[in-house]
Amino acid sequence: MTVPHRLSRRTFVGGALLGASALTGCSTVSRSTDVAAINKPAELPVYRRWKGAEPDLPTVNPLVPDAYLRYPRTTERAYSRKPGDGSEVKGSVAINTPIPPPPDRNRYWQELNARTNLNLGLTITPHADHTDKFQTQVAGDALGDIWTIPDRTPYLPQLLEAKAQDLTPYLSGRAILKYPFLASIPTDSWRGCVFSGRIFALPVPRGALSALALLVRADLFRERGVDPEFSTVDELMSVARSMSDDRNNRWAFASVPTSILCTMMGISNDWAEHGGKLTYFKETEEWLEVLDISRRMVREKLAHPDGITSYNGKAWFQSGAVSMMQDTYSALAGLYQQAKGDFEIGLPIVPGPDGAPAKPWYLNPNNAITGVSRAAPERIEMLLDFLNWCSAPIGTDEYTFRKYGIEGIHHTVKDGDPRMTAVGNSETGLGDFPIQYLTESPKPLYLPGFPDGTKEMYRNLKAVTPGMKPGPVHGLYSPTSSKKGELLGKFIDDTTNDVLLGRAKVSAWPETVRRWRRRGGDAMRAEYEQALEVKAG
């Protein structure tokens, strides 16, 4: 199974509610097929790293987040004033955890309003339902002031041109320095916010933490006397056999780790670019090797039997039914938060084809992007000031409140680390109150109560991040992908799964590629290549 990864922020599928005709009434909205116009670059915000709390482990390169073994002492209140003007601010946002109680029954939300001097009216929707909710809000002109944009939003450039504030005058170049915490968001994240030559959104950055890694249950490996490190595919297979016993409902992998295998073969980031020409990763000879290895893993029962059809990897990993899982680095925080008993995650350094550390797949440095509805300049500046407040980094009083609420009510402090109370978990959505999906500061490496887990993340990222960069189509838009991307992805993933399950042969894969190219793959390639030319120019 190919575990779904986040689509490029410009790779979207068309939908019923957001037809292009509904968004092109204004002559200033670009045609949905005008690749050059939609991919016109803009001057990006300058990057100025905020010098905050001193990390416990040395800063090694810009892609490795600051690492803290214990929660840093709150050093300052970054705001001497409140960012809001006392008005109501409506917003639309998704959440991956239980929806918090409304403001009248939520002390955290009440305090948030007090600290920002705003009346925040957030429409909070479970992530699984966010796309449908968002499309309904667009159709009913009910997005509010600030809105998180879901994956697969159709005709996104036209939507933003029609509905969103052009933020270029406020954020491009040195203008962003008025909002210093937004300026501390790395440049790569801003590339996914530019459409039609203008900055139309703000990023929700994840940086290198959005890359895919191989997570292992280090405690289970230690218990069974198996070394999780490996230097070749054969050694990985041997490790997996030692950790599998299907008769006792025990498997090595939650699913076949095809993305990890791709990095071992030197296949990079979905599309590879050479001299302005693009090759899709499933067109390569190396992908045939990945398919063959993956089929062997399934045949030998090294992966959970439901990993292809009914994936629930995090639950299996937590329970110990599987001991290895490919997922993002950012997944570790939630896994440790729910840890019970002797639970420890290891991150083997995956070898590349030359034996050096493989470059993880780093497709998109953002979790999401956020639009701001058009308004008078003074209101736009106030909303950006609020979003800047939402981006105050670790070590500030604002960050501590945003993440943990009020001490004694929402969290207590144990051994220097904040620990959420039952009230805190309820009122903040398990510590994930959804203003973090409007925008926030780059996430630090910090796992409350698990300093060894932080050290392990730091060790791995230090080894694998040099030279790592997003895929070549990050920040580019393809009209064909917008209309056909989901169907093409489903076709090629379904055929991949047929091979893994033994319903199709690896030798038949070239015909799959030919069909993919005819159905739209070549058109996507041509549009992305045109976009690359525009970007280079």
PDB file of N, CA, C and O in Angstrom, residues 355-403:
ATOM      1  N   GLY A 355      24.588   4.454   0.409  1.00  0.00           N
ATOM      2  CA  GLY A 355      24.933   4.158   1.803  1.00  0.00           C
ATOM      3  C   GLY A 355      24.834   5.352   2.722  1.00  0.00           C
ATOM      4  O   GLY A 355      24.750   5.190   3.942  1.00  0.00           O
ATOM      5  N   ALA A 356      24.852   6.567   2.167  1.00  0.00           N
ATOM      6  CA  ALA A 356      24.667   7.769   2.986  1.00  0.00           C
ATOM      7  C   ALA A 356      23.202   7.876   3.390  1.00  0.00           C
ATOM      8  O   ALA A 356      22.338   7.225   2.796  1.00  0.00           O
ATOM      9  N   PRO A 357      22.891   8.679   4.415  1.00  0.00           N
ATOM     10  CA  PRO A 357      21.482   8.811   4.813  1.00  0.00           C
ATOM     11  C   PRO A 357      20.598   9.228   3.644  1.00  0.00           C
ATOM     12  O   PRO A 357      20.921  10.162   2.901  1.00  0.00           O
ATOM     13  N   ALA A 358      19.495   8.526   3.473  1.00  0.00           N
ATOM     14  CA  ALA A 358      18.540   8.862   2.419  1.00  0.00           C
ATOM     15  C   ALA A 358      17.858  10.183   2.736  1.00  0.00           C
ATOM     16  O   ALA A 358      17.666  10.530   3.899  1.00  0.00           O
ATOM     17  N   LYS A 359      17.486  10.908   1.695  1.00  0.00           N
ATOM     18  CA  LYS A 359      16.729  12.150   1.883  1.00  0.00           C
ATOM     19  C   LYS A 359      15.247  11.810   2.042  1.00  0.00           C
ATOM     20  O   LYS A 359      14.632  11.242   1.145  1.00  0.00           O
ATOM     21  N   PRO A 360      14.649  12.136   3.179  1.00  0.00           N
ATOM     22  CA  PRO A 360      13.213  11.841   3.364  1.00  0.00           C
ATOM     23  C   PRO A 360      12.359  12.582   2.345  1.00  0.00           C
ATOM     24  O   PRO A 360      12.737  13.650   1.861  1.00  0.00           O
ATOM     25  N   TRP A 361      11.216  12.004   2.042  1.00  0.00           N
ATOM     26  CA  TRP A 361      10.256  12.695   1.184  1.00  0.00           C
ATOM     27  C   TRP A 361       9.695  13.896   1.932  1.00  0.00           C
ATOM     28  O   TRP A 361       9.060  13.754   2.968  1.00  0.00           O
ATOM     29  N   TYR A 362       9.919  15.052   1.355  1.00  0.00           N
ATOM     30  CA  TYR A 362       9.576  16.340   1.965  1.00  0.00           C
ATOM     31  C   TYR A 362       8.738  17.088   0.940  1.00  0.00           C
ATOM     32  O   TYR A 362       9.199  17.991   0.262  1.00  0.00           O
ATOM     33  N   LEU A 363       7.480  16.664   0.803  1.00  0.00           N
ATOM     34  CA  LEU A 363       6.666  17.113  -0.321  1.00  0.00           C
ATOM     35  C   LEU A 363       6.134  18.524  -0.146  1.00  0.00           C
ATOM     36  O   LEU A 363       6.069  19.302  -1.083  1.00  0.00           O
ATOM     37  N   ASN A 364       5.724  18.847   1.052  1.00  0.00           N
ATOM     38  CA  ASN A 364       5.070  20.125   1.297  1.00  0.00           C
ATOM     39  C   ASN A 364       5.400  20.563   2.712  1.00  0.00           C
ATOM     40  O   ASN A 364       5.061  19.863   3.665  1.00  0.00           O
ATOM     41  N   PRO A 365       6.063  21.708   2.895  1.00  0.00           N
ATOM     42  CA  PRO A 365       6.441  22.140   4.246  1.00  0.00           C
ATOM     43  C   PRO A 365       5.287  22.701   5.065  1.00  0.00           C
ATOM     44  O   PRO A 365       5.509  23.119   6.201  1.00  0.00           O
ATOM     45  N   ASN A 366       4.066  22.700   4.509  1.00  0.00           N
ATOM     46  CA  ASN A 366       2.917  23.261   5.222  1.00  0.00           C
ATOM     47  C   ASN A 366       1.891  22.193   5.560  1.00  0.00           C
ATOM     48  O   ASN A 366       1.661  21.265   4.779  1.00  0.00           O
ATOM     49  N   ASN A 367       1.238  22.378   6.698  1.00  0.00           N
ATOM     50  CA  ASN A 367       0.083  21.561   7.045  1.00  0.00           C
ATOM     51  C   ASN A 367      -1.155  22.042   6.293  1.00  0.00           C
ATOM     52  O   ASN A 367      -2.008  21.250   5.891  1.00  0.00           O
ATOM     53  N   ALA A 368      -1.260  23.349   6.095  1.00  0.00           N
ATOM     54  CA  ALA A 368      -2.404  23.955   5.421  1.00  0.00           C
ATOM     55  C   ALA A 368      -2.020  25.384   5.080  1.00  0.00           C
ATOM     56  O   ALA A 368      -0.919  25.846   5.412  1.00  0.00           O
ATOM     57  N   ILE A 369      -2.929  26.078   4.385  1.00  0.00           N
ATOM     58  CA  ILE A 369      -2.782  27.517   4.194  1.00  0.00           C
ATOM     59  C   ILE A 369      -4.106  28.179   4.571  1.00  0.00           C
ATOM     60  O   ILE A 369      -5.159  27.540   4.581  1.00  0.00           O
ATOM     61  N   THR A 370      -4.058  29.474   4.864  1.00  0.00           N
ATOM     62  CA  THR A 370      -5.214  30.201   5.384  1.00  0.00           C
ATOM     63  C   THR A 370      -5.444  31.469   4.580  1.00  0.00           C
ATOM     64  O   THR A 370      -4.512  32.255   4.351  1.00  0.00           O
ATOM     65  N   GLY A 371      -6.693  31.677   4.158  1.00  0.00           N
ATOM     66  CA  GLY A 371      -7.067  32.896   3.462  1.00  0.00           C
ATOM     67  C   GLY A 371      -7.689  33.910   4.405  1.00  0.00           C
ATOM     68  O   GLY A 371      -8.227  33.571   5.463  1.00  0.00           O
ATOM     69  N   VAL A 372      -7.623  35.177   4.015  1.00  0.00           N
ATOM     70  CA  VAL A 372      -8.221  36.279   4.769  1.00  0.00           C
ATOM     71  C   VAL A 372      -9.186  37.002   3.830  1.00  0.00           C
ATOM     72  O   VAL A 372      -8.812  37.383   2.721  1.00  0.00           O
ATOM     73  N   SER A 373     -10.421  37.167   4.254  1.00  0.00           N
ATOM     74  CA  SER A 373     -11.414  37.834   3.411  1.00  0.00           C
ATOM     75  C   SER A 373     -11.078  39.304   3.221  1.00  0.00           C
ATOM     76  O   SER A 373     -10.463  39.941   4.086  1.00  0.00           O
ATOM     77  N   ARG A 374     -11.515  39.835   2.096  1.00  0.00           N
ATOM     78  CA  ARG A 374     -11.255  41.240   1.790  1.00  0.00           C
ATOM     79  C   ARG A 374     -11.891  42.161   2.828  1.00  0.00           C
ATOM     80  O   ARG A 374     -13.000  41.912   3.309  1.00  0.00           O
ATOM     81  N   ALA A 375     -11.170  43.203   3.164  1.00  0.00           N
ATOM     82  CA  ALA A 375     -11.662  44.170   4.155  1.00  0.00           C
ATOM     83  C   ALA A 375     -10.880  45.471   3.999  1.00  0.00           C
ATOM     84  O   ALA A 375      -9.928  45.551   3.208  1.00  0.00           O
ATOM     85  N   ALA A 376     -11.268  46.479   4.772  1.00  0.00           N
ATOM     86  CA  ALA A 376     -10.555  47.753   4.762  1.00  0.00           C
ATOM     87  C   ALA A 376      -9.131  47.545   5.287  1.00  0.00           C
ATOM     88  O   ALA A 376      -8.879  46.640   6.089  1.00  0.00           O
ATOM     89  N   PRO A 377      -8.169  48.369   4.840  1.00  0.00           N
ATOM     90  CA  PRO A 377      -6.772  48.170   5.238  1.00  0.00           C
ATOM     91  C   PRO A 377      -6.566  48.083   6.750  1.00  0.00           C
ATOM     92  O   PRO A 377      -5.780  47.246   7.225  1.00  0.00           O
ATOM     93  N   GLU A 378      -7.265  48.928   7.519  1.00  0.00           N
ATOM     94  CA  GLU A 378      -7.041  48.888   8.968  1.00  0.00           C
ATOM     95  C   GLU A 378      -7.508  47.566   9.578  1.00  0.00           C
ATOM     96  O   GLU A 378      -6.909  47.069  10.541  1.00  0.00           O
ATOM     97  N   ARG A 379      -8.567  46.963   9.010  1.00  0.00           N
ATOM     98  CA  ARG A 379      -9.013  45.671   9.536  1.00  0.00           C
ATOM     99  C   ARG A 379      -8.047  44.560   9.109  1.00  0.00           C
ATOM    100  O   ARG A 379      -7.757  43.661   9.897  1.00  0.00           O
ATOM    101  N   ILE A 380      -7.548  44.609   7.891  1.00  0.00           N
ATOM    102  CA  ILE A 380      -6.571  43.615   7.455  1.00  0.00           C
ATOM    103  C   ILE A 380      -5.338  43.666   8.355  1.00  0.00           C
ATOM    104  O   ILE A 380      -4.814  42.627   8.790  1.00  0.00           O
ATOM    105  N   GLU A 381      -4.878  44.854   8.688  1.00  0.00           N
ATOM    106  CA  GLU A 381      -3.711  44.987   9.556  1.00  0.00           C
ATOM    107  C   GLU A 381      -3.995  44.425  10.949  1.00  0.00           C
ATOM    108  O   GLU A 381      -3.132  43.784  11.560  1.00  0.00           O
ATOM    109  N   MET A 382      -5.217  44.640  11.443  1.00  0.00           N
ATOM    110  CA  MET A 382      -5.584  44.080  12.755  1.00  0.00           C
ATOM    111  C   MET A 382      -5.614  42.545  12.699  1.00  0.00           C
ATOM    112  O   MET A 382      -5.102  41.871  13.610  1.00  0.00           O
ATOM    113  N   LEU A 383      -6.191  41.986  11.633  1.00  0.00           N
ATOM    114  CA  LEU A 383      -6.249  40.529  11.509  1.00  0.00           C
ATOM    115  C   LEU A 383      -4.850  39.942  11.388  1.00  0.00           C
ATOM    116  O   LEU A 383      -4.548  38.890  11.974  1.00  0.00           O
ATOM    117  N   LEU A 384      -3.967  40.603  10.657  1.00  0.00           N
ATOM    118  CA  LEU A 384      -2.592  40.117  10.547  1.00  0.00           C
ATOM    119  C   LEU A 384      -1.863  40.230  11.889  1.00  0.00           C
ATOM    120  O   LEU A 384      -1.031  39.375  12.225  1.00  0.00           O
ATOM    121  N   ASP A 385      -2.179  41.262  12.656  1.00  0.00           N
ATOM    122  CA  ASP A 385      -1.583  41.384  13.984  1.00  0.00           C
ATOM    123  C   ASP A 385      -2.033  40.223  14.878  1.00  0.00           C
ATOM    124  O   ASP A 385      -1.234  39.654  15.639  1.00  0.00           O
ATOM    125  N   PHE A 386      -3.319  39.852  14.781  1.00  0.00           N
ATOM    126  CA  PHE A 386      -3.812  38.695  15.532  1.00  0.00           C
ATOM    127  C   PHE A 386      -3.109  37.414  15.072  1.00  0.00           C
ATOM    128  O   PHE A 386      -2.690  36.595  15.901  1.00  0.00           O
ATOM    129  N   LEU A 387      -2.948  37.233  13.776  1.00  0.00           N
ATOM    130  CA  LEU A 387      -2.276  36.037  13.262  1.00  0.00           C
ATOM    131  C   LEU A 387      -0.795  36.044  13.646  1.00  0.00           C
ATOM    132  O   LEU A 387      -0.198  34.985  13.885  1.00  0.00           O
ATOM    133  N   ASN A 388      -0.207  37.218  13.738  1.00  0.00           N
ATOM    134  CA  ASN A 388       1.159  37.312  14.244  1.00  0.00           C
ATOM    135  C   ASN A 388       1.213  36.866  15.701  1.00  0.00           C
ATOM    136  O   ASN A 388       2.117  36.125  16.111  1.00  0.00           O
ATOM    137  N   TRP A 389       0.223  37.276  16.504  1.00  0.00           N
ATOM    138  CA  TRP A 389       0.115  36.836  17.903  1.00  0.00           C
ATOM    139  C   TRP A 389       0.010  35.310  17.965  1.00  0.00           C
ATOM    140  O   TRP A 389       0.625  34.672  18.827  1.00  0.00           O
ATOM    141  N   CYS A 390      -0.742  34.731  17.036  1.00  0.00           N
ATOM    142  CA  CYS A 390      -0.891  33.267  16.990  1.00  0.00           C
ATOM    143  C   CYS A 390       0.414  32.565  16.628  1.00  0.00           C
ATOM    144  O   CYS A 390       0.507  31.342  16.768  1.00  0.00           O
ATOM    145  N   SER A 391       1.407  33.320  16.151  1.00  0.00           N
ATOM    146  CA  SER A 391       2.682  32.737  15.718  1.00  0.00           C
ATOM    147  C   SER A 391       3.819  32.996  16.696  1.00  0.00           C
ATOM    148  O   SER A 391       4.973  32.690  16.383  1.00  0.00           O
ATOM    149  N   ALA A 392       3.518  33.569  17.862  1.00  0.00           N
ATOM    150  CA  ALA A 392       4.569  33.787  18.855  1.00  0.00           C
ATOM    151  C   ALA A 392       5.210  32.451  19.215  1.00  0.00           C
ATOM    152  O   ALA A 392       4.515  31.467  19.448  1.00  0.00           O
ATOM    153  N   PRO A 393       6.536  32.374  19.261  1.00  0.00           N
ATOM    154  CA  PRO A 393       7.214  31.079  19.396  1.00  0.00           C
ATOM    155  C   PRO A 393       7.352  30.611  20.837  1.00  0.00           C
ATOM    156  O   PRO A 393       7.069  31.346  21.791  1.00  0.00           O
ATOM    157  N   ILE A 394       7.803  29.385  20.975  1.00  0.00           N
ATOM    158  CA  ILE A 394       8.048  28.795  22.281  1.00  0.00           C
ATOM    159  C   ILE A 394       9.008  29.689  23.071  1.00  0.00           C
ATOM    160  O   ILE A 394       9.949  30.264  22.530  1.00  0.00           O
ATOM    161  N   GLY A 395       8.735  29.816  24.357  1.00  0.00           N
ATOM    162  CA  GLY A 395       9.521  30.703  25.211  1.00  0.00           C
ATOM    163  C   GLY A 395       8.807  32.002  25.520  1.00  0.00           C
ATOM    164  O   GLY A 395       9.229  32.751  26.392  1.00  0.00           O
ATOM    165  N   THR A 396       7.693  32.263  24.797  1.00  0.00           N
ATOM    166  CA  THR A 396       6.902  33.459  25.064  1.00  0.00           C
ATOM    167  C   THR A 396       5.670  33.080  25.884  1.00  0.00           C
ATOM    168  O   THR A 396       5.194  31.948  25.839  1.00  0.00           O
ATOM    169  N   ASP A 397       5.150  34.057  26.583  1.00  0.00           N
ATOM    170  CA  ASP A 397       3.933  33.841  27.363  1.00  0.00           C
ATOM    171  C   ASP A 397       2.754  33.496  26.453  1.00  0.00           C
ATOM    172  O   ASP A 397       1.901  32.671  26.804  1.00  0.00           O
ATOM    173  N   GLU A 398       2.727  34.117  25.266  1.00  0.00           N
ATOM    174  CA  GLU A 398       1.636  33.863  24.325  1.00  0.00           C
ATOM    175  C   GLU A 398       1.641  32.401  23.872  1.00  0.00           C
ATOM    176  O   GLU A 398       0.574  31.770  23.776  1.00  0.00           O
ATOM    177  N   TYR A 399       2.809  31.851  23.586  1.00  0.00           N
ATOM    178  CA  TYR A 399       2.896  30.457  23.157  1.00  0.00           C
ATOM    179  C   TYR A 399       2.450  29.521  24.273  1.00  0.00           C
ATOM    180  O   TYR A 399       1.678  28.582  24.047  1.00  0.00           O
ATOM    181  N   THR A 400       2.904  29.784  25.481  1.00  0.00           N
ATOM    182  CA  THR A 400       2.542  28.921  26.608  1.00  0.00           C
ATOM    183  C   THR A 400       1.028  28.904  26.805  1.00  0.00           C
ATOM    184  O   THR A 400       0.433  27.844  27.017  1.00  0.00           O
ATOM    185  N   PHE A 401       0.409  30.076  26.715  1.00  0.00           N
ATOM    186  CA  PHE A 401      -1.053  30.081  26.862  1.00  0.00           C
ATOM    187  C   PHE A 401      -1.720  29.357  25.701  1.00  0.00           C
ATOM    188  O   PHE A 401      -2.646  28.561  25.914  1.00  0.00           O
ATOM    189  N   ARG A 402      -1.299  29.663  24.475  1.00  0.00           N
ATOM    190  CA  ARG A 402      -1.947  29.041  23.313  1.00  0.00           C
ATOM    191  C   ARG A 402      -1.930  27.522  23.404  1.00  0.00           C
ATOM    192  O   ARG A 402      -2.914  26.851  23.094  1.00  0.00           O
ATOM    193  N   LYS A 403      -0.795  26.954  23.816  1.00  0.00           N
ATOM    194  CA  LYS A 403      -0.644  25.502  23.806  1.00  0.00           C
ATOM    195  C   LYS A 403      -1.190  24.839  25.062  1.00  0.00           C
ATOM    196  O   LYS A 403      -1.656  23.699  25.008  1.00  0.00           O
TER     197      LYS A 403
END
